[in-house]
Amino acid sequence: MGRAAVVLGGGAGGLAAAERLRATLPADVRVVLIDRSFTPSLGLSTMRVLRGRRAPAELAATVRPAALPGVELVTAEVTGIDVDGRQVQLAAAAPVDYDALIVALGAELDTAALPGLDAALTSGVAGQFYTPDGAVALHRRIEALQSGRVVVLIGPPPFKCPPAPYEAAFLIADQLGTRFTGGAARVDVITAEPRPIPVVGTQVGDAVVSTLNATGIGFTPGKVATAIDPNARTITFADGDVEPFDLLAVVPPHRSPVAALLPALVNPGGWIPVDPQTMATATPGVWAVGDNAAVPLANGMALPKAAIFAERAAAVAADQLARYLGAGAPDTRYRGDGYCVMVVGENMAAKVAGEFLAAPAPQVLLRGPNRDFYDEKLQLERDWLARWGT
Ligand SMILES: Cc1cc2nc3c(=O)[nH]c(=O)nc-3n(C[C@H](O)[C@H](O)[C@H](O)COP(=O)(O)OP(=O)(O)OC[C@H]3O[C@@H](n4cnc5c(N)ncnc54)[C@H](O)[C@@H]3O)c2cc1C
């Protein structure tokens, strides 16, 4: 059998990597893409579910072979990666040998990491908006809330899409409608961050806080939650403070799926450090892209976990991998350019965009809000569903 380039994870990063590899590598090099289910969904669509604009079934995509011609799709759980033997172990399937590897296994939610959160989610006093099913359940709970305090609780980074919890606060206020504007219900954001989206500096953070204030949403930074009491409906923080809530909308703690699979390659947080320009790991022949990678920025922080970065980094890693295997690919370098569109109300969105790899700090600004950015976000969703949707 010929040489093989293997991509682990069929989400935003893995799909883009496999597509680029197939376009770049000669036909005698196999491109193999492995995912446990090949049913990706867009995070930005999950926010539409939270607002009640979409049902989870409408987000369902299934990656079919015809969408990636020439790529071998293997549906299996990755259970081990032997970087010395260049082999991937799979549950209930034969191991797959590789000559070069791109790891794009994403990030997982870890609700058990915050004491009391699982019980609060089960009892219904808390909800989360990081999965389609979680978002639809939270939407129903907001619909049923007649009055009281909704707290949007944000833990320490990293978590996917740093603007998403702020968008959630705007969407929840919008859904509450006259319950919110009439004063029966309030929405407060409480975050471990020093300001919104701290990775991109004060202009963006201050603009988000101004928009929260203008909407009437409370904002408290610098509070690290240590426990939830679902019976008393309270959050306890590291500084000893206790805050009450009637409904909690929480960003679940995240954990890395590669910490156990690649213990020799990960940092103390469990993420894979990579060269910010090439996505190369410390191991020759192995690249990491997307949420499972730790891309260092000039300000000492890490590149946010977002699909836009996963896709662009995937193209870079694919070209670097193709060169490693001797193909005539360009020496593509990652520039860290990217953006995120944050809905702030009915048909209105702001755009956080810029160069994240700029030195000495990311050069990123918030523009809008306006209708054009909102339409742009809807178009992103339409394009993606047309590409992968069933
Ligand atoms: C609510 C929300 C809103 C968001 N909004 C935006 C936005 O507006 N813009 C933006 O750019 N990003 C947004 N994101 C972030 C974006 O969804 C992620 O950053 C992006 O999907 C990361 O791509 P990835 O390829 O690294 O991981 P994923 O897309 O998560 O893909 C990982 C894949 O690996 C597979 N996998 C994992 N472990 C295994 C295993 N052991 N064996 C086999 N397969 C495995 C999974 O099945 C999955 O398909 C949002 C996310 C959320 C949750």
Short mmCIF file of C-alpha atoms and ligand atoms in Angstrom, two decimals:
data_model
loop_
_atom_site.label_atom_id
_atom_site.label_comp_id
_atom_site.label_asym_id
_atom_site.label_seq_id
_atom_site.Cartn_x
_atom_site.Cartn_y
_atom_site.Cartn_z
CA MET A 1 0.00 0.00 0.00
CA GLY A 2 1.21 3.54 -0.82
CA ARG A 3 2.02 6.35 1.57
CA ALA A 4 -0.81 7.83 3.64
CA ALA A 5 -1.62 11.28 5.01
CA VAL A 6 -4.08 10.80 7.87
CA VAL A 7 -6.35 13.46 9.38
CA LEU A 8 -7.98 12.84 12.76
CA GLY A 9 -11.33 14.59 13.30
CA GLY A 10 -13.94 15.49 10.68
CA GLY A 11 -14.96 18.88 12.07
CA ALA A 12 -14.16 22.36 10.78
CA GLY A 13 -10.38 21.83 10.79
CA GLY A 14 -10.24 18.21 9.70
CA LEU A 15 -12.60 18.63 6.75
CA ALA A 16 -10.64 21.62 5.46
CA ALA A 17 -7.34 19.78 5.92
CA ALA A 18 -8.49 16.66 4.08
CA GLU A 19 -9.90 18.69 1.21
CA ARG A 20 -6.67 20.67 0.80
CA LEU A 21 -4.49 17.56 1.08
CA ARG A 22 -6.41 15.84 -1.67
CA ALA A 23 -6.03 18.88 -3.89
CA THR A 24 -2.28 19.06 -3.23
CA LEU A 25 -0.95 15.52 -2.85
CA PRO A 26 -0.33 13.23 -5.83
CA ALA A 27 -2.90 10.49 -6.40
CA ASP A 28 -0.57 7.76 -5.15
CA VAL A 29 -0.61 9.24 -1.63
CA ARG A 30 -3.77 8.19 0.22
CA VAL A 31 -5.69 10.79 2.20
CA VAL A 32 -7.57 9.22 5.11
CA LEU A 33 -10.01 11.17 7.30
CA ILE A 34 -11.15 9.55 10.55
CA ASP A 35 -14.10 10.70 12.67
CA ARG A 36 -16.37 8.97 15.17
CA SER A 37 -19.57 10.08 13.42
CA PHE A 38 -19.06 12.50 10.50
CA THR A 39 -22.05 14.54 11.70
CA PRO A 40 -20.54 18.00 12.27
CA SER A 41 -22.56 21.08 13.08
CA LEU A 42 -21.69 24.75 13.14
CA GLY A 43 -21.35 26.47 16.49
CA LEU A 44 -22.91 29.61 15.09
CA SER A 45 -26.02 27.59 14.19
CA THR A 46 -26.21 26.44 17.81
CA MET A 47 -26.67 30.08 18.77
CA ARG A 48 -29.59 30.24 16.32
CA VAL A 49 -31.10 27.26 18.16
CA LEU A 50 -30.72 29.13 21.44
CA ARG A 51 -32.74 32.00 20.02
CA GLY A 52 -35.37 29.59 18.67
CA ARG A 53 -34.62 30.34 15.01
CA ARG A 54 -33.57 26.79 14.19
CA ALA A 55 -34.34 23.26 15.39
CA PRO A 56 -31.37 20.96 16.13
CA ALA A 57 -32.46 18.66 13.28
CA GLU A 58 -31.95 21.51 10.82
CA LEU A 59 -28.25 21.68 11.73
CA ALA A 60 -27.63 18.02 11.03
CA ALA A 61 -24.94 17.49 8.44
CA THR A 62 -23.54 14.20 7.26
CA VAL A 63 -20.21 14.13 5.49
CA ARG A 64 -20.63 11.86 2.48
CA PRO A 65 -17.81 10.45 0.29
CA ALA A 66 -19.08 12.46 -2.70
CA ALA A 67 -18.33 15.69 -0.82
CA LEU A 68 -14.65 14.74 -0.51
CA PRO A 69 -13.73 12.83 -3.67
CA GLY A 70 -10.54 10.82 -3.32
CA VAL A 71 -10.56 10.98 0.49
CA GLU A 72 -11.05 7.72 2.41
CA LEU A 73 -13.58 8.29 5.18
CA VAL A 74 -13.19 6.00 8.19
CA THR A 75 -15.94 6.13 10.80
CA ALA A 76 -14.35 5.03 14.06
CA GLU A 77 -13.34 6.19 17.52
CA VAL A 78 -9.65 7.08 17.80
CA THR A 79 -8.37 5.31 20.91
CA GLY A 80 -4.61 5.76 20.58
CA ILE A 81 -1.88 7.48 18.57
CA ASP A 82 1.58 5.90 18.40
CA VAL A 83 3.78 8.71 17.09
CA ASP A 84 6.92 6.53 17.17
CA GLY A 85 5.28 3.70 15.22
CA ARG A 86 3.25 6.19 13.08
CA GLN A 87 0.01 4.35 13.69
CA VAL A 88 -3.49 5.36 14.84
CA GLN A 89 -5.45 2.85 16.94
CA LEU A 90 -9.21 2.67 16.49
CA ALA A 91 -12.03 1.07 18.45
CA ALA A 92 -13.50 -1.93 16.63
CA ALA A 93 -11.49 -1.27 13.47
CA ALA A 94 -8.04 -2.10 12.18
CA PRO A 95 -5.26 0.37 13.07
CA VAL A 96 -4.28 2.88 10.38
CA ASP A 97 -0.63 3.53 9.52
CA TYR A 98 0.42 7.00 8.47
CA ASP A 99 3.40 8.75 6.95
CA ALA A 100 2.17 12.16 8.12
CA LEU A 101 -0.63 13.17 10.48
CA ILE A 102 -2.89 16.16 11.16
CA VAL A 103 -4.67 16.09 14.52
CA ALA A 104 -7.97 18.02 14.58
CA LEU A 105 -10.01 16.38 17.34
CA GLY A 106 -11.52 19.59 18.74
CA ALA A 107 -12.37 20.31 22.38
CA GLU A 108 -14.82 18.52 24.69
CA LEU A 109 -17.21 19.82 27.31
CA ASP A 110 -16.52 18.79 30.90
CA THR A 111 -19.56 19.69 32.99
CA ALA A 112 -18.28 17.58 35.90
CA ALA A 113 -15.34 19.98 36.34
CA LEU A 114 -17.55 22.56 38.08
CA PRO A 115 -19.06 21.04 41.25
CA GLY A 116 -22.86 21.14 41.25
CA LEU A 117 -23.16 21.95 37.54
CA ASP A 118 -24.28 18.47 36.46
CA ALA A 119 -27.00 18.46 39.13
CA ALA A 120 -28.09 21.98 38.13
CA LEU A 121 -28.30 20.96 34.46
CA THR A 122 -30.26 17.80 35.32
CA SER A 123 -32.72 19.61 37.57
CA GLY A 124 -33.27 22.33 34.95
CA VAL A 125 -32.14 25.34 36.99
CA ALA A 126 -29.18 25.61 34.61
CA GLY A 127 -28.77 25.19 30.89
CA GLN A 128 -25.88 25.37 28.45
CA PHE A 129 -25.72 26.61 24.87
CA TYR A 130 -22.63 24.77 23.63
CA THR A 131 -24.50 21.87 21.99
CA PRO A 132 -27.66 21.96 19.84
CA ASP A 133 -29.62 19.86 22.37
CA GLY A 134 -28.40 22.03 25.24
CA ALA A 135 -29.38 25.18 23.36
CA VAL A 136 -32.93 24.00 22.63
CA ALA A 137 -33.44 22.99 26.27
CA LEU A 138 -32.17 26.37 27.47
CA HIS A 139 -34.42 28.16 24.97
CA ARG A 140 -37.45 26.37 26.52
CA ARG A 141 -36.37 27.29 30.04
CA ILE A 142 -36.03 30.95 29.07
CA GLU A 143 -39.48 30.78 27.44
CA ALA A 144 -40.95 29.43 30.70
CA LEU A 145 -39.28 32.02 32.95
CA GLN A 146 -41.82 34.67 33.94
CA SER A 147 -39.50 36.76 36.08
CA GLY A 148 -36.20 36.66 37.92
CA ARG A 149 -32.48 36.77 37.30
CA VAL A 150 -30.74 34.97 34.44
CA VAL A 151 -26.99 34.69 34.97
CA VAL A 152 -24.73 33.96 32.00
CA LEU A 153 -21.72 32.37 33.70
CA ILE A 154 -18.34 32.30 31.94
CA GLY A 155 -15.41 30.37 33.33
CA PRO A 156 -11.69 30.80 32.69
CA PRO A 157 -10.50 30.33 29.09
CA PRO A 158 -10.05 28.39 26.97
CA PHE A 159 -13.55 27.88 25.63
CA LYS A 160 -14.86 27.83 22.08
CA CYS A 161 -15.62 31.14 20.40
CA PRO A 162 -14.91 33.78 23.09
CA PRO A 163 -17.69 36.13 21.86
CA ALA A 164 -20.33 33.35 22.02
CA PRO A 165 -21.32 33.81 25.71
CA TYR A 166 -21.82 37.54 25.13
CA GLU A 167 -23.94 36.80 22.09
CA ALA A 168 -25.90 34.39 24.31
CA ALA A 169 -26.60 37.18 26.80
CA PHE A 170 -27.93 39.44 24.01
CA LEU A 171 -30.03 36.61 22.58
CA ILE A 172 -31.48 35.72 25.98
CA ALA A 173 -32.44 39.36 26.64
CA ASP A 174 -33.99 39.50 23.17
CA GLN A 175 -35.96 36.31 23.77
CA LEU A 176 -37.22 37.56 27.14
CA GLY A 177 -38.66 40.56 25.29
CA THR A 178 -41.03 42.59 27.44
CA ARG A 179 -40.16 40.49 30.50
CA PHE A 180 -36.65 41.98 30.15
CA THR A 181 -37.52 45.49 28.94
CA GLY A 182 -40.34 45.77 31.48
CA GLY A 183 -38.04 44.85 34.38
CA ALA A 184 -39.59 41.56 35.45
CA ALA A 185 -36.50 39.65 34.33
CA ARG A 186 -32.86 40.71 34.29
CA VAL A 187 -29.78 39.29 32.61
CA ASP A 188 -26.31 39.48 34.16
CA VAL A 189 -23.03 38.26 32.73
CA ILE A 190 -20.54 37.09 35.37
CA THR A 191 -17.16 36.10 33.99
CA ALA A 192 -13.77 34.91 35.14
CA GLU A 193 -12.27 37.09 32.40
CA PRO A 194 -10.92 40.57 33.23
CA ARG A 195 -13.02 41.92 30.33
CA PRO A 196 -14.85 40.41 27.34
CA ILE A 197 -12.61 38.58 24.87
CA PRO A 198 -9.39 39.60 26.70
CA VAL A 199 -7.15 38.09 24.02
CA VAL A 200 -7.90 40.97 21.66
CA GLY A 201 -7.37 43.97 23.93
CA THR A 202 -9.35 46.78 25.40
CA GLN A 203 -11.05 48.34 22.34
CA VAL A 204 -13.08 45.20 21.75
CA GLY A 205 -13.69 44.51 25.44
CA ASP A 206 -14.80 48.08 26.15
CA ALA A 207 -17.10 48.06 23.10
CA VAL A 208 -18.76 44.83 24.23
CA VAL A 209 -19.25 46.20 27.76
CA SER A 210 -20.77 49.42 26.31
CA THR A 211 -23.18 47.36 24.23
CA LEU A 212 -24.11 45.24 27.27
CA ASN A 213 -24.71 48.43 29.27
CA ALA A 214 -26.77 50.01 26.49
CA THR A 215 -28.92 46.88 26.34
CA GLY A 216 -29.39 46.82 30.11
CA ILE A 217 -27.39 43.63 30.72
CA GLY A 218 -25.27 43.56 33.88
CA PHE A 219 -21.56 42.76 33.67
CA THR A 220 -19.23 41.57 36.43
CA PRO A 221 -15.65 40.55 35.46
CA GLY A 222 -12.96 38.70 37.40
CA LYS A 223 -15.17 36.19 39.22
CA VAL A 224 -14.12 32.54 39.08
CA ALA A 225 -16.97 30.19 39.99
CA THR A 226 -16.02 27.25 42.21
CA ALA A 227 -19.40 25.62 42.80
CA ILE A 228 -23.10 25.72 41.93
CA ASP A 229 -25.82 24.93 44.48
CA PRO A 230 -28.83 23.82 42.42
CA ASN A 231 -31.18 23.78 45.42
CA ALA A 232 -30.33 27.23 46.77
CA ARG A 233 -29.78 28.45 43.16
CA THR A 234 -26.51 30.11 44.02
CA ILE A 235 -23.01 30.34 42.56
CA THR A 236 -20.03 30.38 44.92
CA PHE A 237 -16.89 32.15 43.69
CA ALA A 238 -13.20 31.74 44.54
CA ASP A 239 -13.21 35.03 46.49
CA GLY A 240 -16.00 33.72 48.76
CA ASP A 241 -18.80 35.75 47.19
CA VAL A 242 -22.14 34.05 46.55
CA GLU A 243 -24.53 35.16 43.80
CA PRO A 244 -28.18 34.08 43.43
CA PHE A 245 -29.85 33.16 40.16
CA ASP A 246 -33.21 31.96 38.95
CA LEU A 247 -31.84 30.48 35.74
CA LEU A 248 -28.19 29.85 34.95
CA ALA A 249 -26.90 29.88 31.35
CA VAL A 250 -23.41 28.46 31.56
CA VAL A 251 -20.33 28.03 29.40
CA PRO A 252 -19.36 24.48 30.41
CA PRO A 253 -15.68 23.96 31.26
CA HIS A 254 -13.74 22.56 28.29
CA ARG A 255 -11.18 19.76 28.23
CA SER A 256 -8.84 18.44 25.60
CA PRO A 257 -9.59 15.11 23.90
CA VAL A 258 -5.91 14.69 23.06
CA ALA A 259 -4.51 14.91 26.59
CA ALA A 260 -4.82 11.13 26.99
CA LEU A 261 -4.15 10.28 23.33
CA LEU A 262 -0.91 12.26 22.96
CA PRO A 263 0.44 12.79 26.50
CA ALA A 264 3.98 13.44 25.23
CA LEU A 265 2.86 16.24 22.89
CA VAL A 266 0.54 18.31 25.09
CA ASN A 267 1.09 21.29 27.41
CA PRO A 268 -0.05 21.24 31.07
CA GLY A 269 -3.58 22.19 29.98
CA GLY A 270 -3.74 19.19 27.67
CA TRP A 271 -3.57 21.15 24.38
CA ILE A 272 -0.97 20.58 21.63
CA PRO A 273 1.53 23.46 21.28
CA VAL A 274 2.27 24.25 17.64
CA ASP A 275 4.45 26.60 15.64
CA PRO A 276 2.10 29.57 15.04
CA GLN A 277 3.16 29.89 11.40
CA THR A 278 3.12 26.24 10.31
CA MET A 279 0.99 24.34 12.88
CA ALA A 280 3.86 21.85 13.25
CA THR A 281 4.06 20.04 16.57
CA ALA A 282 7.33 19.12 18.29
CA THR A 283 7.15 15.72 16.55
CA PRO A 284 8.24 15.63 12.88
CA GLY A 285 5.42 14.55 10.59
CA VAL A 286 2.65 15.60 13.00
CA TRP A 287 0.61 18.83 12.77
CA ALA A 288 -2.27 19.99 14.97
CA VAL A 289 -5.02 22.44 14.00
CA GLY A 290 -8.23 23.81 15.47
CA ASP A 291 -9.49 23.61 19.01
CA ASN A 292 -7.06 20.90 20.14
CA ALA A 293 -4.05 23.08 19.26
CA ALA A 294 -2.42 25.79 21.38
CA VAL A 295 -1.29 28.54 18.99
CA PRO A 296 0.84 31.10 20.90
CA LEU A 297 0.24 34.80 20.25
CA ALA A 298 2.74 37.62 20.71
CA ASN A 299 0.92 38.82 23.84
CA GLY A 300 1.52 35.48 25.59
CA MET A 301 -2.08 34.34 25.18
CA ALA A 302 -3.40 31.64 22.85
CA LEU A 303 -5.32 31.97 19.59
CA PRO A 304 -9.06 31.65 20.32
CA LYS A 305 -10.79 28.38 19.53
CA ALA A 306 -12.96 29.12 16.49
CA ALA A 307 -13.92 27.46 13.21
CA ILE A 308 -12.50 30.31 11.13
CA PHE A 309 -9.05 29.74 12.64
CA ALA A 310 -9.37 25.95 12.42
CA GLU A 311 -10.11 26.11 8.69
CA ARG A 312 -7.35 28.57 7.83
CA ALA A 313 -4.78 26.75 9.95
CA ALA A 314 -5.83 23.48 8.31
CA ALA A 315 -4.91 24.78 4.86
CA VAL A 316 -1.48 25.80 6.18
CA ALA A 317 -0.88 22.44 7.88
CA ALA A 318 -1.99 20.57 4.76
CA ASP A 319 0.48 22.47 2.56
CA GLN A 320 3.28 21.93 5.08
CA LEU A 321 2.44 18.23 5.25
CA ALA A 322 2.43 17.95 1.46
CA ARG A 323 5.90 19.55 1.33
CA TYR A 324 7.08 17.12 4.04
CA LEU A 325 6.00 14.25 1.78
CA GLY A 326 7.83 15.83 -1.16
CA ALA A 327 4.86 17.24 -3.06
CA GLY A 328 5.19 20.63 -4.75
CA ALA A 329 2.96 22.57 -2.38
CA PRO A 330 3.52 26.25 -1.54
CA ASP A 331 5.27 27.15 1.73
CA THR A 332 2.02 28.54 3.13
CA ARG A 333 2.33 30.37 6.46
CA TYR A 334 -0.42 31.15 8.94
CA ARG A 335 -1.12 34.87 9.34
CA GLY A 336 -3.67 34.69 12.11
CA ASP A 337 -6.25 36.71 10.24
CA GLY A 338 -9.79 35.98 11.27
CA TYR A 339 -13.07 37.27 12.55
CA CYS A 340 -16.16 36.44 14.49
CA VAL A 341 -19.62 37.90 14.02
CA MET A 342 -21.55 38.44 17.27
CA VAL A 343 -25.31 38.94 17.16
CA VAL A 344 -26.34 41.66 19.63
CA GLY A 345 -30.08 41.84 19.00
CA GLU A 346 -32.81 41.41 16.43
CA ASN A 347 -31.11 41.38 12.99
CA MET A 348 -28.06 43.23 14.31
CA ALA A 349 -24.51 41.97 14.68
CA ALA A 350 -21.02 43.28 15.43
CA LYS A 351 -17.84 41.94 13.85
CA VAL A 352 -14.60 41.27 15.74
CA ALA A 353 -11.88 41.07 13.07
CA GLY A 354 -8.15 41.51 12.58
CA GLU A 355 -4.68 39.99 12.66
CA PHE A 356 -4.25 37.75 15.67
CA LEU A 357 -0.56 36.97 15.07
CA ALA A 358 0.43 40.65 15.00
CA ALA A 359 3.23 41.76 17.39
CA PRO A 360 3.41 42.86 20.13
CA ALA A 361 -0.32 42.02 20.41
CA PRO A 362 -3.23 41.07 18.14
CA GLN A 363 -4.53 43.96 16.02
CA VAL A 364 -8.25 43.31 16.29
CA LEU A 365 -11.18 45.73 16.25
CA LEU A 366 -14.92 45.49 16.84
CA ARG A 367 -17.06 47.09 14.12
CA GLY A 368 -20.79 47.62 13.94
CA PRO A 369 -23.29 46.50 15.04
CA ASN A 370 -25.26 46.61 11.81
CA ARG A 371 -27.60 44.59 9.62
CA ASP A 372 -24.88 43.70 7.07
CA PHE A 373 -22.84 41.72 9.60
CA TYR A 374 -25.98 39.89 10.70
CA ASP A 375 -26.72 38.94 7.07
CA GLU A 376 -23.10 37.86 6.63
CA LYS A 377 -23.47 35.43 9.52
CA LEU A 378 -26.63 33.95 8.05
CA GLN A 379 -24.85 33.57 4.70
CA LEU A 380 -21.98 31.70 6.40
CA GLU A 381 -24.51 29.26 7.79
CA ARG A 382 -26.28 28.85 4.45
CA ASP A 383 -23.00 28.20 2.63
CA TRP A 384 -21.87 25.64 5.16
CA LEU A 385 -25.17 23.76 5.17
CA ALA A 386 -25.20 23.74 1.37
CA ARG A 387 -21.72 22.22 1.45
CA TRP A 388 -22.19 19.56 4.14
CA GLY A 389 -25.90 19.49 4.98
CA THR A 390 -28.18 16.58 4.14
C1 LIG B 1 -21.99 27.91 20.67
C2 LIG B 1 -20.82 28.01 19.75
C3 LIG B 1 -20.71 29.07 18.87
C4 LIG B 1 -19.64 29.17 18.01
N1 LIG B 1 -19.59 30.20 17.12
C5 LIG B 1 -18.54 30.30 16.25
C6 LIG B 1 -18.48 31.35 15.30
O1 LIG B 1 -19.37 32.19 15.20
N2 LIG B 1 -17.38 31.41 14.50
C7 LIG B 1 -16.37 30.50 14.57
O2 LIG B 1 -15.40 30.60 13.80
N3 LIG B 1 -16.39 29.49 15.48
C8 LIG B 1 -17.45 29.36 16.31
N4 LIG B 1 -17.49 28.34 17.23
C9 LIG B 1 -16.32 27.47 17.42
C10 LIG B 1 -16.22 26.35 16.42
O3 LIG B 1 -17.40 25.59 16.38
C11 LIG B 1 -15.03 25.45 16.77
O4 LIG B 1 -13.92 26.24 17.11
C12 LIG B 1 -14.65 24.58 15.59
O5 LIG B 1 -15.67 23.65 15.33
C13 LIG B 1 -13.35 23.84 15.87
O6 LIG B 1 -13.04 22.99 14.80
P1 LIG B 1 -12.18 21.67 15.09
O7 LIG B 1 -12.02 21.01 13.78
O8 LIG B 1 -10.98 22.01 15.87
O9 LIG B 1 -13.09 20.80 16.06
P2 LIG B 1 -14.54 20.21 15.80
O10 LIG B 1 -15.25 20.98 14.75
O11 LIG B 1 -15.16 20.10 17.15
O12 LIG B 1 -14.26 18.76 15.22
C14 LIG B 1 -13.64 17.76 16.00
C15 LIG B 1 -14.06 16.42 15.42
O13 LIG B 1 -13.29 15.40 16.06
C16 LIG B 1 -14.13 14.29 16.26
N5 LIG B 1 -13.55 13.52 17.36
C17 LIG B 1 -13.17 13.99 18.58
N6 LIG B 1 -12.61 13.00 19.30
C18 LIG B 1 -12.62 11.90 18.53
C19 LIG B 1 -12.18 10.56 18.71
N7 LIG B 1 -11.58 10.15 19.84
N8 LIG B 1 -12.35 9.66 17.70
C20 LIG B 1 -12.95 10.04 16.54
N9 LIG B 1 -13.38 11.29 16.30
C21 LIG B 1 -13.23 12.21 17.30
C22 LIG B 1 -15.50 14.85 16.56
O14 LIG B 1 -16.51 13.93 16.20
C23 LIG B 1 -15.52 16.10 15.67
O15 LIG B 1 -16.17 15.84 14.42
C24 LIG B 1 -18.60 28.20 18.07
C25 LIG B 1 -18.72 27.11 18.95
C26 LIG B 1 -19.81 27.01 19.77
C27 LIG B 1 -19.92 25.82 20.68
#
